[in-house]
């Protein structure tokens, strides 16, 4: 999937989940209010109580308020740990170490804001046999949010396809209908239309494919009735049916039904939304009855109710399709409708102070977000997009910046409390401003240098480092790498490369559990040391906007070996210890929210080591494998 599309879909999915949760609470609140005020609220206002639910589900953004119901009933309060597990200080520290190491371990995948990505194409096996071997492992490594999103998308597409199919059948039934041109019936049709105050052009059709009276369409509405039902009706009964259908047209109920159905497609996973749509359609029918009765005389109420009973005797009134609205009802609902009709009076459809007050109070506490929830009022950009967008790559840009600069940039981002979108917009704006300050010669020099480096690293193992005099052109980072990492699809190719390197190098452990096979390996150049300080000094003295030197290295900056058994991926890493990690001693174990377990060995000199898995492997076994993977050093403690 295209990276930009994937990012947008994740952002939309985050907004959808949060909105669905808040709307679910609101649905329960509406049902409680309707139960408490069942004898005090008129039919029209019971139906309008569902309006805040629809608005809540469609709101792209909402202001914060201390009055918000979600200050108490938040997603985090009801489902503790939804955004992260609460841990003890020691465990939390271990998790932070694991996360930082994991981020360092995936440095070749970086934020779009840095303009930094991979040059050399991964040298993984291209054979179909290897692809078949590892496809399930790659699926297992998908994040939980991605799997949920795919399940939601499949359900939404399935429901949308069914909707299209139903609409095509409805159009066929409409085309099979014939216009009703009997003078007596057409006269009654236009008379009732005028009585109900409908000024739009409406067609009157008879169709055997539709079991009951209904309105189809909202731009060019059509009133459709079954010929069999029509033959059983008296003039007065037909008038009441037409009054009900014109009430649907007057109230734009077909449009409302489409909105509710689209919401149902998007939130198909939420049972509270299904319940809300079902209840709203029931309340819509009662509100439509009230609208029709408001235009009829009080003496006609009883006859109107008898007509509804007569119609339901001829068909099962269940109009669930969004493209139509009709005189429908279940037999269970009939008792409520007849009681409403019996006690109806003309003021019931007019302004209600109680109804308005209830709707305003509901809206005031549910259409605003919790106080201090601003960062989360967006579609979870920080928690979803950061991990996903960091994997975007543009093949004609340098590999990455140094790990120290990445850490500094992330600390600045956290200090400024910027979301991913804000940081991205800020970086782009600064880059545009910096580009304007360049001369034409400087721009040409930068482009030529980039093209030159692309060719140099295309078919070689060389590594080049570029110093950027104008850091804003490189997202605030002064160094970028070309040919930083190399990948190997066979252990033989990896061994051939490591034989020319110095220092401790990971080897294939002989203590691997049965079934685990080599997947691929990665070797990265160092990103810290005297070379880089010298490069910076020379770059500052240069009169060019960028300054590049070849990095000749004999000791790796990072090494990674990956193995898989088709279900789990076992990853072994060797990291260069910076000042902070060089102080650590002993071992450390942590388990992340995604189920991956990390085991680290510190105090081994220049390097420290880590192993991770999602299997039920014990810490002792992980430590055993890690020890066996280290070649030409005796740094491991025996504890």
Coordinates of C-alpha atoms in Angstrom, one line a residue:
X1 CA 0.0 0.0 0.0
X2 CA 1.2 3.5 -0.8
X3 CA 2.8 5.0 2.3
X4 CA 0.8 8.3 2.1
X5 CA -2.4 6.3 1.7
X6 CA -1.5 4.0 4.6
X7 CA -0.8 7.0 6.8
X8 CA -4.1 8.7 5.9
X9 CA -6.0 5.4 6.5
X10 CA -4.4 4.9 9.9
X11 CA -5.2 8.5 10.9
X12 CA -8.8 8.0 9.8
X13 CA -9.0 4.7 11.7
X14 CA -7.7 6.3 14.9
X15 CA -10.4 9.1 14.6
X16 CA -13.0 6.4 13.9
X17 CA -12.2 4.3 16.9
X18 CA -12.2 7.2 19.3
X19 CA -15.5 8.6 17.9
X20 CA -17.1 5.2 18.0
X21 CA -16.2 4.8 21.7
X22 CA -17.6 8.3 22.6
X23 CA -20.8 7.7 20.5
X24 CA -21.3 4.4 22.2
X25 CA -21.5 6.1 25.6
X26 CA -23.8 8.7 24.1
X27 CA -26.2 6.0 22.8
X28 CA -26.5 4.5 26.3
X29 CA -27.2 8.0 27.6
X30 CA -29.9 8.7 25.0
X31 CA -31.6 5.4 25.8
X32 CA -31.6 6.2 29.5
X33 CA -33.0 9.6 28.9
X34 CA -35.8 8.2 26.7
X35 CA -36.6 5.6 29.4
X36 CA -36.8 8.2 32.1
X37 CA -38.8 10.7 30.0
X38 CA -40.9 8.2 28.0
X39 CA -44.2 9.8 29.0
X40 CA -43.0 13.4 28.9
X41 CA -41.2 13.6 25.5
X42 CA -43.3 13.8 22.3
X43 CA -42.4 11.5 19.4
X44 CA -40.7 14.2 17.4
X45 CA -38.3 15.0 20.3
X46 CA -37.5 11.4 21.1
X47 CA -36.4 11.1 17.5
X48 CA -34.3 14.3 17.6
X49 CA -32.5 13.0 20.7
X50 CA -30.5 10.8 18.2
X51 CA -29.1 13.9 16.5
X52 CA -26.2 14.4 18.9
X53 CA -25.1 10.8 18.2
X54 CA -24.9 11.5 14.5
X55 CA -23.1 14.7 15.0
X56 CA -20.6 13.1 17.4
X57 CA -19.8 10.4 14.8
X58 CA -19.3 12.9 12.1
X59 CA -17.2 15.5 14.0
X60 CA -13.7 15.7 12.6
X61 CA -12.7 17.8 15.7
X62 CA -14.2 19.0 18.9
X63 CA -13.3 21.7 21.4
X64 CA -12.2 20.8 24.9
X65 CA -14.4 21.5 28.0
X66 CA -14.4 20.8 31.7
X67 CA -18.1 19.9 31.3
X68 CA -17.3 17.1 28.9
X69 CA -18.7 13.7 30.0
X70 CA -15.5 12.1 28.7
X71 CA -13.5 13.7 31.6
X72 CA -15.0 10.9 33.6
X73 CA -15.9 8.2 31.0
X74 CA -12.7 8.3 28.9
X75 CA -11.3 5.4 26.9
X76 CA -8.3 5.3 29.1
X77 CA -10.4 5.3 32.3
X78 CA -12.6 2.4 31.2
X79 CA -9.9 0.3 29.5
X80 CA -6.7 0.9 31.6
X81 CA -3.5 0.4 29.6
X82 CA -5.1 1.0 26.2
X83 CA -2.3 3.4 25.4
X84 CA 0.4 1.7 27.4
X85 CA 0.8 -0.6 30.4
X86 CA 1.3 0.8 33.8
X87 CA 4.6 -0.5 35.2
X88 CA 6.8 -0.3 38.2
X89 CA 9.8 2.0 38.0
X90 CA 12.2 -0.9 37.3
X91 CA 10.1 -2.5 34.7
X92 CA 9.4 0.9 33.1
X93 CA 13.1 1.6 32.9
X94 CA 13.6 -1.8 31.2
X95 CA 10.9 -1.0 28.7
X96 CA 12.5 2.3 27.9
X97 CA 15.8 0.6 27.3
X98 CA 14.1 -1.9 25.0
X99 CA 12.3 0.8 23.1
X100 CA 15.4 2.9 22.7
X101 CA 17.4 -0.1 21.5
X102 CA 14.6 -1.1 19.1
X103 CA 14.5 2.4 17.7
X104 CA 18.2 2.4 17.3
X105 CA 17.9 -1.1 15.7
X106 CA 15.6 0.3 13.1
X107 CA 17.5 3.4 12.3
X108 CA 17.5 2.8 8.6
X109 CA 13.8 3.5 8.7
X110 CA 13.3 7.1 9.7
X111 CA 10.8 9.9 9.9
X112 CA 9.7 11.6 6.7
X113 CA 10.7 14.9 8.4
X114 CA 14.3 14.0 8.3
X115 CA 14.4 13.5 4.6
X116 CA 16.5 10.5 5.3
X117 CA 16.1 7.1 3.9
X118 CA 17.6 4.0 2.4
X119 CA 19.7 4.1 -0.8
X120 CA 20.9 0.5 -1.3
X121 CA 18.1 -1.9 -2.1
X122 CA 17.8 -4.7 0.5
X123 CA 19.6 -7.8 -0.7
X124 CA 17.0 -10.2 0.6
X125 CA 16.4 -13.4 -1.3
X126 CA 14.1 -13.0 -4.2
X127 CA 13.1 -16.6 -4.8
X128 CA 9.5 -17.6 -4.5
X129 CA 10.5 -20.4 -2.1
X130 CA 12.0 -17.9 0.4
X131 CA 9.0 -15.6 0.0
X132 CA 6.6 -18.5 0.8
X133 CA 8.7 -19.4 3.8
X134 CA 8.6 -16.0 5.4
X135 CA 5.3 -14.5 4.4
X136 CA 3.6 -15.8 7.5
X137 CA 6.4 -14.5 9.7
X138 CA 6.1 -11.0 8.2
X139 CA 2.3 -11.1 8.8
X140 CA 2.9 -12.1 12.4
X141 CA 5.1 -9.1 12.8
X142 CA 2.4 -6.7 11.7
X143 CA 1.4 -4.3 14.5
X144 CA -1.9 -5.0 16.3
X145 CA -3.3 -1.7 15.0
X146 CA -2.6 -2.7 11.4
X147 CA -4.5 -6.0 11.8
X148 CA -7.5 -4.3 13.4
X149 CA -7.5 -1.7 10.6
X150 CA -7.5 -4.5 7.9
X151 CA -10.3 -6.3 9.7
X152 CA -12.4 -3.1 9.9
X153 CA -11.6 -2.2 6.3
X154 CA -12.7 -5.7 5.1
X155 CA -16.0 -5.4 7.0
X156 CA -16.7 -1.9 5.7
X157 CA -16.1 -2.9 2.1
X158 CA -18.3 -6.0 2.5
X159 CA -21.1 -4.0 3.9
X160 CA -20.7 -1.3 1.3
X161 CA -20.8 -3.9 -1.5
X162 CA -24.0 -5.3 -0.1
X163 CA -25.5 -1.8 0.0
X164 CA -24.6 -1.3 -3.7
X165 CA -26.2 -4.6 -4.5
X166 CA -29.4 -3.7 -2.6
X167 CA -29.6 -0.4 -4.3
X168 CA -29.3 -2.0 -7.7
X169 CA -32.2 -4.3 -6.9
X170 CA -34.2 -1.4 -5.6
X171 CA -33.7 0.5 -8.9
X172 CA -34.8 -2.6 -10.8
X173 CA -38.0 -2.7 -8.8
X174 CA -38.5 1.0 -9.4
X175 CA -38.0 0.5 -13.2
X176 CA -40.6 -2.3 -13.1
X177 CA -43.2 0.0 -11.6
X178 CA -45.8 1.8 -13.6
X179 CA -47.2 5.3 -13.1
X180 CA -50.6 5.5 -11.4
X181 CA -52.8 7.6 -13.8
X182 CA -56.3 6.8 -12.5
X183 CA -57.9 10.3 -12.2
X184 CA -59.5 9.6 -8.8
X185 CA -56.2 8.4 -7.3
X186 CA -54.1 11.1 -8.8
X187 CA -56.4 13.8 -7.6
X188 CA -56.2 12.3 -4.1
X189 CA -52.4 12.2 -4.4
X190 CA -52.1 15.9 -5.3
X191 CA -54.7 16.9 -2.7
X192 CA -52.8 15.1 0.1
X193 CA -49.5 16.5 -1.2
X194 CA -50.8 20.0 -0.9
X195 CA -52.3 19.3 2.5
X196 CA -48.9 18.1 3.8
X197 CA -47.2 21.2 2.4
X198 CA -44.9 19.4 0.0
X199 CA -43.9 21.6 -2.9
X200 CA -41.4 19.3 -4.6
X201 CA -42.2 17.3 -7.7
X202 CA -43.1 13.7 -6.6
X203 CA -44.0 10.7 -8.8
X204 CA -46.7 8.2 -7.9
X205 CA -45.9 4.6 -9.0
X206 CA -47.3 1.1 -8.4
X207 CA -44.8 -1.8 -8.2
X208 CA -45.3 -5.5 -7.4
X209 CA -41.7 -5.9 -6.3
X210 CA -42.1 -3.6 -3.3
X211 CA -44.4 -5.1 -0.5
X212 CA -45.5 -1.9 1.1
X213 CA -45.9 1.8 0.6
X214 CA -42.5 3.7 0.6
X215 CA -40.7 6.8 -0.6
X216 CA -37.7 6.1 -2.7
X217 CA -35.0 8.7 -3.5
X218 CA -34.4 12.2 -2.1
X219 CA -33.5 14.3 -5.2
X220 CA -36.5 13.1 -7.2
X221 CA -38.7 11.3 -4.7
X222 CA -41.1 8.6 -5.8
X223 CA -44.1 7.3 -3.7
X224 CA -44.4 3.6 -4.5
X225 CA -47.3 1.3 -3.4
X226 CA -48.1 -2.3 -4.1
X227 CA -51.0 -2.9 -6.5
X228 CA -52.3 -5.7 -4.2
X229 CA -52.3 -3.3 -1.2
X230 CA -53.9 -0.6 -3.3
X231 CA -56.8 -2.8 -4.3
X232 CA -57.7 -3.3 -0.6
X233 CA -57.7 0.4 0.4
X234 CA -60.6 2.8 0.7
X235 CA -60.2 6.4 -0.3
X236 CA -59.7 7.6 3.3
X237 CA -57.1 4.9 4.1
X238 CA -55.1 5.8 0.9
X239 CA -55.1 9.4 2.0
X240 CA -53.6 8.5 5.4
X241 CA -50.9 6.3 3.8
X242 CA -50.0 9.1 1.4
X243 CA -50.0 11.6 4.3
X244 CA -47.4 9.4 6.0
X245 CA -45.3 9.1 2.9
X246 CA -45.4 12.8 2.2
X247 CA -44.3 13.3 5.9
X248 CA -41.2 11.3 5.1
X249 CA -40.5 13.6 2.1
X250 CA -41.2 16.7 4.0
X251 CA -38.8 15.6 6.8
X252 CA -36.1 14.5 4.4
X253 CA -36.0 11.1 6.0
X254 CA -34.4 9.3 3.1
X255 CA -31.4 11.6 3.4
X256 CA -31.2 10.9 7.1
X257 CA -31.4 7.2 6.5
X258 CA -28.5 7.4 4.1
X259 CA -26.4 9.3 6.7
X260 CA -27.2 6.7 9.3
X261 CA -26.4 3.8 7.0
X262 CA -23.0 5.3 6.0
X263 CA -22.3 5.7 9.7
X264 CA -23.3 2.1 10.2
X265 CA -20.9 1.0 7.4
X266 CA -18.0 2.8 9.0
X267 CA -18.8 1.7 12.6
X268 CA -20.1 -1.8 11.7
X269 CA -18.0 -3.3 14.6
X270 CA -19.8 -1.3 17.3
X271 CA -23.1 -3.0 18.5
X272 CA -24.2 0.3 20.1
X273 CA -24.3 2.0 16.7
X274 CA -26.4 -0.9 15.3
X275 CA -28.8 -0.5 18.2
X276 CA -28.9 3.3 17.8
X277 CA -29.8 3.0 14.1
X278 CA -32.5 0.4 14.8
X279 CA -34.0 2.6 17.6
X280 CA -33.7 5.8 15.5
X281 CA -35.6 4.2 12.6
X282 CA -38.4 3.2 15.0
X283 CA -38.5 6.7 16.5
X284 CA -38.5 8.1 12.9
X285 CA -41.7 6.3 12.1
X286 CA -43.4 7.6 15.2
X287 CA -42.2 11.1 14.5
X288 CA -43.5 10.7 10.9
X289 CA -46.9 9.7 12.3
X290 CA -46.9 12.8 14.5
X291 CA -46.0 15.0 11.4
X292 CA -48.9 13.4 9.4
X293 CA -51.4 13.8 12.3
X294 CA -50.4 17.4 12.8
X295 CA -51.8 18.1 9.3
X296 CA -54.9 16.0 9.7
X297 CA -57.9 16.8 11.8
X298 CA -58.2 15.4 15.4
X299 CA -61.2 13.3 14.3
X300 CA -59.0 11.4 11.8
X301 CA -56.5 10.1 14.4
X302 CA -58.4 6.9 15.1
X303 CA -58.9 6.1 11.5
X304 CA -55.2 6.8 10.8
X305 CA -54.2 4.2 13.5
X306 CA -56.6 1.6 12.0
X307 CA -55.0 2.2 8.6
X308 CA -51.6 1.4 9.9
X309 CA -52.9 -1.9 11.3
X310 CA -54.6 -2.7 8.0
X311 CA -51.4 -2.1 6.1
X312 CA -49.3 -4.3 8.4
X313 CA -51.8 -7.1 7.9
X314 CA -50.7 -7.2 4.2
X315 CA -46.9 -7.0 4.6
X316 CA -44.1 -7.2 7.1
X317 CA -43.1 -3.6 7.5
X318 CA -39.3 -3.7 7.7
X319 CA -37.6 -1.1 5.5
X320 CA -33.9 -1.4 6.3
X321 CA -32.6 -0.1 3.0
X322 CA -31.2 3.5 3.2
X323 CA -32.6 4.5 -0.1
X324 CA -36.2 4.4 1.0
X325 CA -38.5 5.3 3.8
X326 CA -42.0 3.9 4.3
X327 CA -44.9 3.2 6.5
X328 CA -43.1 0.4 8.3
X329 CA -43.1 -1.1 11.7
X330 CA -42.7 -4.4 13.6
X331 CA -45.7 -5.8 15.4
X332 CA -43.9 -5.3 18.7
X333 CA -43.6 -1.6 18.0
X334 CA -47.3 -1.2 17.0
X335 CA -48.5 -0.9 20.6
X336 CA -46.3 2.2 21.2
X337 CA -47.3 3.8 17.9
X338 CA -51.1 3.3 18.5
X339 CA -50.8 4.7 22.0
X340 CA -49.0 7.7 20.7
X341 CA -51.6 8.2 18.0
X342 CA -54.5 7.8 20.5
X343 CA -53.0 10.5 22.8
X344 CA -51.8 12.8 20.1
X345 CA -52.7 16.5 20.1
X346 CA -51.6 19.2 17.7
X347 CA -49.1 20.8 20.0
X348 CA -47.2 17.5 20.2
X349 CA -45.3 18.3 17.0
X350 CA -44.5 21.9 17.9
X351 CA -41.7 23.4 19.9
X352 CA -41.0 21.6 23.2
X353 CA -39.0 23.4 25.9
X354 CA -38.3 20.1 27.6
X355 CA -37.1 18.5 24.3
X356 CA -34.9 21.4 23.4
X357 CA -33.4 21.5 26.9
X358 CA -32.6 17.8 26.9
X359 CA -30.9 18.0 23.5
X360 CA -28.8 21.1 24.5
X361 CA -27.7 19.5 27.7
X362 CA -26.8 16.2 25.9
X363 CA -24.9 18.2 23.2
X364 CA -23.1 20.3 25.8
X365 CA -21.6 17.3 27.6
X366 CA -21.0 14.9 24.7
X367 CA -20.0 17.0 21.7
X368 CA -16.9 18.4 23.4
X369 CA -13.7 16.6 24.3
X370 CA -12.3 16.0 27.7
X371 CA -10.2 18.9 29.2
X372 CA -6.6 18.5 28.4
X373 CA -7.3 15.9 25.7
X374 CA -6.2 18.1 22.9
X375 CA -3.4 15.8 21.8
X376 CA -5.8 12.9 21.6
X377 CA -8.6 14.8 20.0
X378 CA -6.7 14.3 16.8
X379 CA -6.9 10.8 15.2
X380 CA -4.2 9.4 17.5
X381 CA -1.5 10.8 15.3
X382 CA 1.2 10.5 17.9
X383 CA 0.6 6.9 18.7
X384 CA -0.3 5.5 15.3
X385 CA 1.3 7.6 12.6
X386 CA 4.7 8.0 14.3
X387 CA 5.4 4.3 14.1
X388 CA 4.0 3.9 10.6
X389 CA 5.3 7.0 8.9
X390 CA 8.7 6.4 10.2
X391 CA 8.9 3.5 7.8
X392 CA 8.5 5.7 4.7
X393 CA 11.5 5.7 2.4
X394 CA 12.5 7.7 -0.7
X395 CA 15.2 5.9 -2.7
X396 CA 17.1 8.9 -3.9
X397 CA 17.9 10.4 -0.5
X398 CA 20.7 9.5 2.0
X399 CA 20.2 6.6 4.4
X400 CA 20.0 8.3 7.7
X401 CA 21.5 10.7 10.2
X402 CA 23.6 9.7 13.2
X403 CA 21.9 8.1 16.2
X404 CA 23.0 11.0 18.5
X405 CA 21.3 13.5 16.3
X406 CA 18.2 11.4 16.0
X407 CA 18.0 11.2 19.8
X408 CA 18.6 15.0 20.1
X409 CA 15.8 15.7 17.6
X410 CA 13.4 13.4 19.4
X411 CA 14.2 15.1 22.7
X412 CA 13.6 18.5 21.1
X413 CA 10.3 17.3 19.7
X414 CA 9.1 16.0 23.1
X415 CA 10.3 19.3 24.8
X416 CA 8.3 21.4 22.3
X417 CA 5.3 19.0 22.8
X418 CA 4.7 18.9 19.0
X419 CA 2.6 16.2 17.3
X420 CA 4.0 14.4 14.3
X421 CA 1.9 16.5 11.9
X422 CA 3.1 19.7 13.6
X423 CA 6.8 18.6 13.5
X424 CA 6.4 17.6 9.8
X425 CA 4.8 20.9 8.9
X426 CA 7.4 22.8 10.8
X427 CA 10.3 20.9 9.1
X428 CA 8.8 21.5 5.6
X429 CA 8.3 25.2 6.3
X430 CA 11.9 25.6 7.5
X431 CA 13.2 23.7 4.5
X432 CA 11.2 25.9 2.1
X433 CA 12.5 29.0 3.8
X434 CA 16.1 27.7 3.7
X435 CA 15.8 26.9 0.0
X436 CA 14.7 30.5 -0.7
X437 CA 18.0 31.7 0.8
X438 CA 20.2 29.6 -1.4
X439 CA 21.7 30.9 -4.6
X440 CA 21.1 29.1 -7.9
X441 CA 24.8 27.9 -7.8
X442 CA 24.3 26.4 -4.3
X443 CA 21.2 24.6 -5.3
X444 CA 22.9 23.1 -8.4
X445 CA 25.9 22.0 -6.3
X446 CA 23.6 20.2 -3.8
X447 CA 21.7 18.4 -6.6
X448 CA 24.9 17.4 -8.4
X449 CA 26.5 16.1 -5.2
X450 CA 23.4 14.0 -4.4
X451 CA 23.4 12.5 -7.9
X452 CA 27.1 11.8 -7.7
X453 CA 26.8 10.0 -4.3
X454 CA 23.8 7.9 -5.6
X455 CA 26.0 6.6 -8.4
X456 CA 29.0 5.9 -6.0
X457 CA 27.1 3.7 -3.6
X458 CA 24.8 2.0 -6.2
X459 CA 27.1 -1.0 -6.8
X460 CA 29.7 -0.8 -4.0
X461 CA 30.1 -1.4 -0.3
X462 CA 31.5 2.1 0.2
X463 CA 30.0 4.5 2.8
X464 CA 30.0 8.3 2.4
X465 CA 29.0 10.9 5.0
X466 CA 27.8 14.4 4.1
X467 CA 28.0 17.5 6.3
X468 CA 25.2 20.0 5.8
X469 CA 26.1 23.6 6.4
X470 CA 22.4 24.5 6.2
X471 CA 20.9 22.0 8.6
X472 CA 17.3 23.1 8.0
X473 CA 17.6 21.6 4.5
X474 CA 18.2 18.3 6.2
X475 CA 15.5 18.6 8.9
X476 CA 17.8 20.2 11.4
X477 CA 20.4 17.4 11.2
X478 CA 24.0 18.3 10.1
X479 CA 25.0 14.8 8.9
X480 CA 23.6 12.3 6.5
X481 CA 24.8 8.9 5.3
X482 CA 25.1 7.2 1.9
X483 CA 25.5 3.4 1.8
X484 CA 25.3 3.3 5.6
X485 CA 23.9 -0.3 5.9
X486 CA 24.3 -3.4 3.8
X487 CA 21.9 -6.4 3.9
X488 CA 22.7 -10.0 3.2
X489 CA 20.2 -12.7 2.2
X490 CA 22.5 -15.7 3.0
X491 CA 24.7 -16.4 5.9
X492 CA 27.6 -17.2 3.6
X493 CA 27.6 -13.6 2.1
X494 CA 27.4 -12.2 5.7
X495 CA 30.4 -14.3 6.8
X496 CA 32.4 -13.2 3.8
X497 CA 31.8 -9.6 4.8
X498 CA 32.5 -10.0 8.5
X499 CA 35.8 -11.9 7.8
X500 CA 37.3 -8.5 6.7
X501 CA 36.1 -6.7 9.8
X502 CA 37.8 -6.2 13.2
X503 CA 36.4 -6.6 16.7
X504 CA 33.7 -8.8 18.0
X505 CA 31.2 -9.9 15.4
X506 CA 27.9 -11.8 15.8
X507 CA 28.0 -15.4 14.5
X508 CA 25.2 -17.9 13.9
X509 CA 24.5 -19.4 17.3
X510 CA 24.6 -23.2 17.6
X511 CA 22.0 -23.1 20.3
X512 CA 19.1 -22.0 18.1
X513 CA 15.8 -23.8 18.8
X514 CA 14.7 -26.4 16.3
X515 CA 13.0 -25.0 13.2
X516 CA 14.6 -21.5 13.1
X517 CA 16.3 -20.7 9.8
X518 CA 18.4 -17.8 8.8
X519 CA 16.4 -14.9 7.3
X520 CA 18.8 -12.1 6.6
X521 CA 21.5 -10.0 8.2
X522 CA 22.4 -6.3 8.3
X523 CA 25.7 -4.6 9.0
X524 CA 25.9 -0.8 9.5
X525 CA 28.8 1.5 9.6
X526 CA 29.7 3.5 12.8
X527 CA 27.9 6.8 13.3
X528 CA 30.1 8.3 16.1
X529 CA 33.8 8.9 16.5
X530 CA 36.7 11.2 15.6
X531 CA 36.0 10.9 11.9
X532 CA 32.7 12.7 12.3
X533 CA 34.1 15.6 14.4
X534 CA 36.8 16.0 11.8
X535 CA 34.2 16.0 9.0
X536 CA 32.2 18.7 10.8
X537 CA 35.3 20.9 11.3
X538 CA 36.3 20.5 7.6
X539 CA 32.7 21.1 6.5
X540 CA 32.5 24.4 8.5
X541 CA 35.6 25.7 6.8
X542 CA 34.4 24.7 3.3
X543 CA 32.8 27.3 1.1
X544 CA 30.3 24.7 -0.2
X545 CA 26.8 24.1 1.2
X546 CA 27.5 20.4 1.6
X547 CA 30.8 18.6 2.2
X548 CA 31.3 14.9 1.7
X549 CA 34.0 12.4 2.7
X550 CA 34.3 8.6 2.3
X551 CA 34.1 6.7 5.6
X552 CA 36.6 3.8 5.7
X553 CA 35.6 1.6 8.6
X554 CA 36.8 -1.7 9.9
X555 CA 34.6 -2.1 13.0
X556 CA 30.8 -2.2 12.6
X557 CA 28.5 0.3 14.2
X558 CA 25.7 -2.2 14.5
X559 CA 25.1 -5.8 13.4
X560 CA 21.8 -7.7 13.2
X561 CA 21.0 -11.3 12.5
X562 CA 17.4 -12.5 11.9
X563 CA 16.0 -16.0 12.1
X564 CA 12.4 -17.3 11.7
X565 CA 10.5 -20.5 12.2
X566 CA 7.6 -19.3 10.0
X567 CA 5.7 -18.0 13.1
X568 CA 8.2 -16.1 15.1
X569 CA 11.1 -13.9 14.2
X570 CA 14.2 -14.1 16.4
X571 CA 16.4 -11.0 16.2
X572 CA 19.9 -10.8 17.6
X573 CA 21.6 -7.3 17.7
X574 CA 25.1 -6.0 18.4
X575 CA 25.1 -2.2 19.3
X576 CA 27.8 0.3 19.8
X577 CA 27.5 1.5 23.4
X578 CA 27.3 5.3 23.8
X579 CA 28.3 7.0 27.0
X580 CA 25.0 6.2 28.7
X581 CA 24.9 2.5 27.8
X582 CA 28.6 2.0 28.5
X583 CA 27.8 2.6 32.2
X584 CA 25.3 -0.2 32.4
X585 CA 26.2 -3.6 33.8
X586 CA 24.6 -7.0 33.9
X587 CA 21.4 -8.1 32.1
X588 CA 18.0 -6.6 31.6
X589 CA 14.7 -8.1 30.5
X590 CA 11.4 -6.4 29.4
X591 CA 8.2 -7.3 27.6
X592 CA 6.5 -4.7 25.3
X593 CA 2.8 -4.2 24.7
X594 CA 3.0 -5.9 21.3
X595 CA 4.2 -9.1 23.0
X596 CA 7.8 -8.9 22.0
X597 CA 10.3 -9.8 24.7
X598 CA 13.8 -8.2 24.9
X599 CA 16.9 -9.4 26.7
X600 CA 20.0 -7.3 26.9
X601 CA 23.6 -7.9 28.0
X602 CA 25.5 -4.8 29.2
X603 CA 29.0 -4.2 30.5
X604 CA 30.8 -5.9 27.6
X605 CA 33.1 -3.0 26.6
X606 CA 32.6 -1.1 23.4
X607 CA 29.4 -3.1 22.5
X608 CA 26.3 -4.3 24.1
X609 CA 24.0 -7.0 22.8
X610 CA 20.3 -7.8 22.6
X611 CA 17.9 -10.5 21.5
X612 CA 14.2 -10.3 21.0
X613 CA 11.3 -12.7 20.3
X614 CA 7.6 -13.1 20.5
X615 CA 7.7 -16.8 21.3
X616 CA 7.4 -18.3 24.9
X617 CA 11.2 -18.6 25.1
X618 CA 12.6 -18.3 28.6
X619 CA 15.1 -15.6 29.6
X620 CA 17.7 -18.4 30.3
X621 CA 17.3 -19.7 26.7
X622 CA 17.5 -16.1 25.2
X623 CA 20.7 -15.5 27.2
X624 CA 22.1 -18.9 26.0
X625 CA 21.5 -18.0 22.4
X626 CA 22.9 -14.5 22.8
X627 CA 26.1 -15.8 24.3
X628 CA 26.6 -18.3 21.5
X629 CA 26.1 -15.6 18.9
X630 CA 29.2 -13.5 20.0
X631 CA 32.4 -14.3 18.2
X632 CA 36.0 -13.3 19.1
X633 CA 35.3 -11.9 22.6
X634 CA 34.8 -13.1 26.2
X635 CA 32.8 -10.2 27.5
X636 CA 29.7 -12.0 28.7
X637 CA 29.3 -12.4 32.5
X638 CA 28.7 -15.9 33.6
X639 CA 25.8 -14.9 35.9

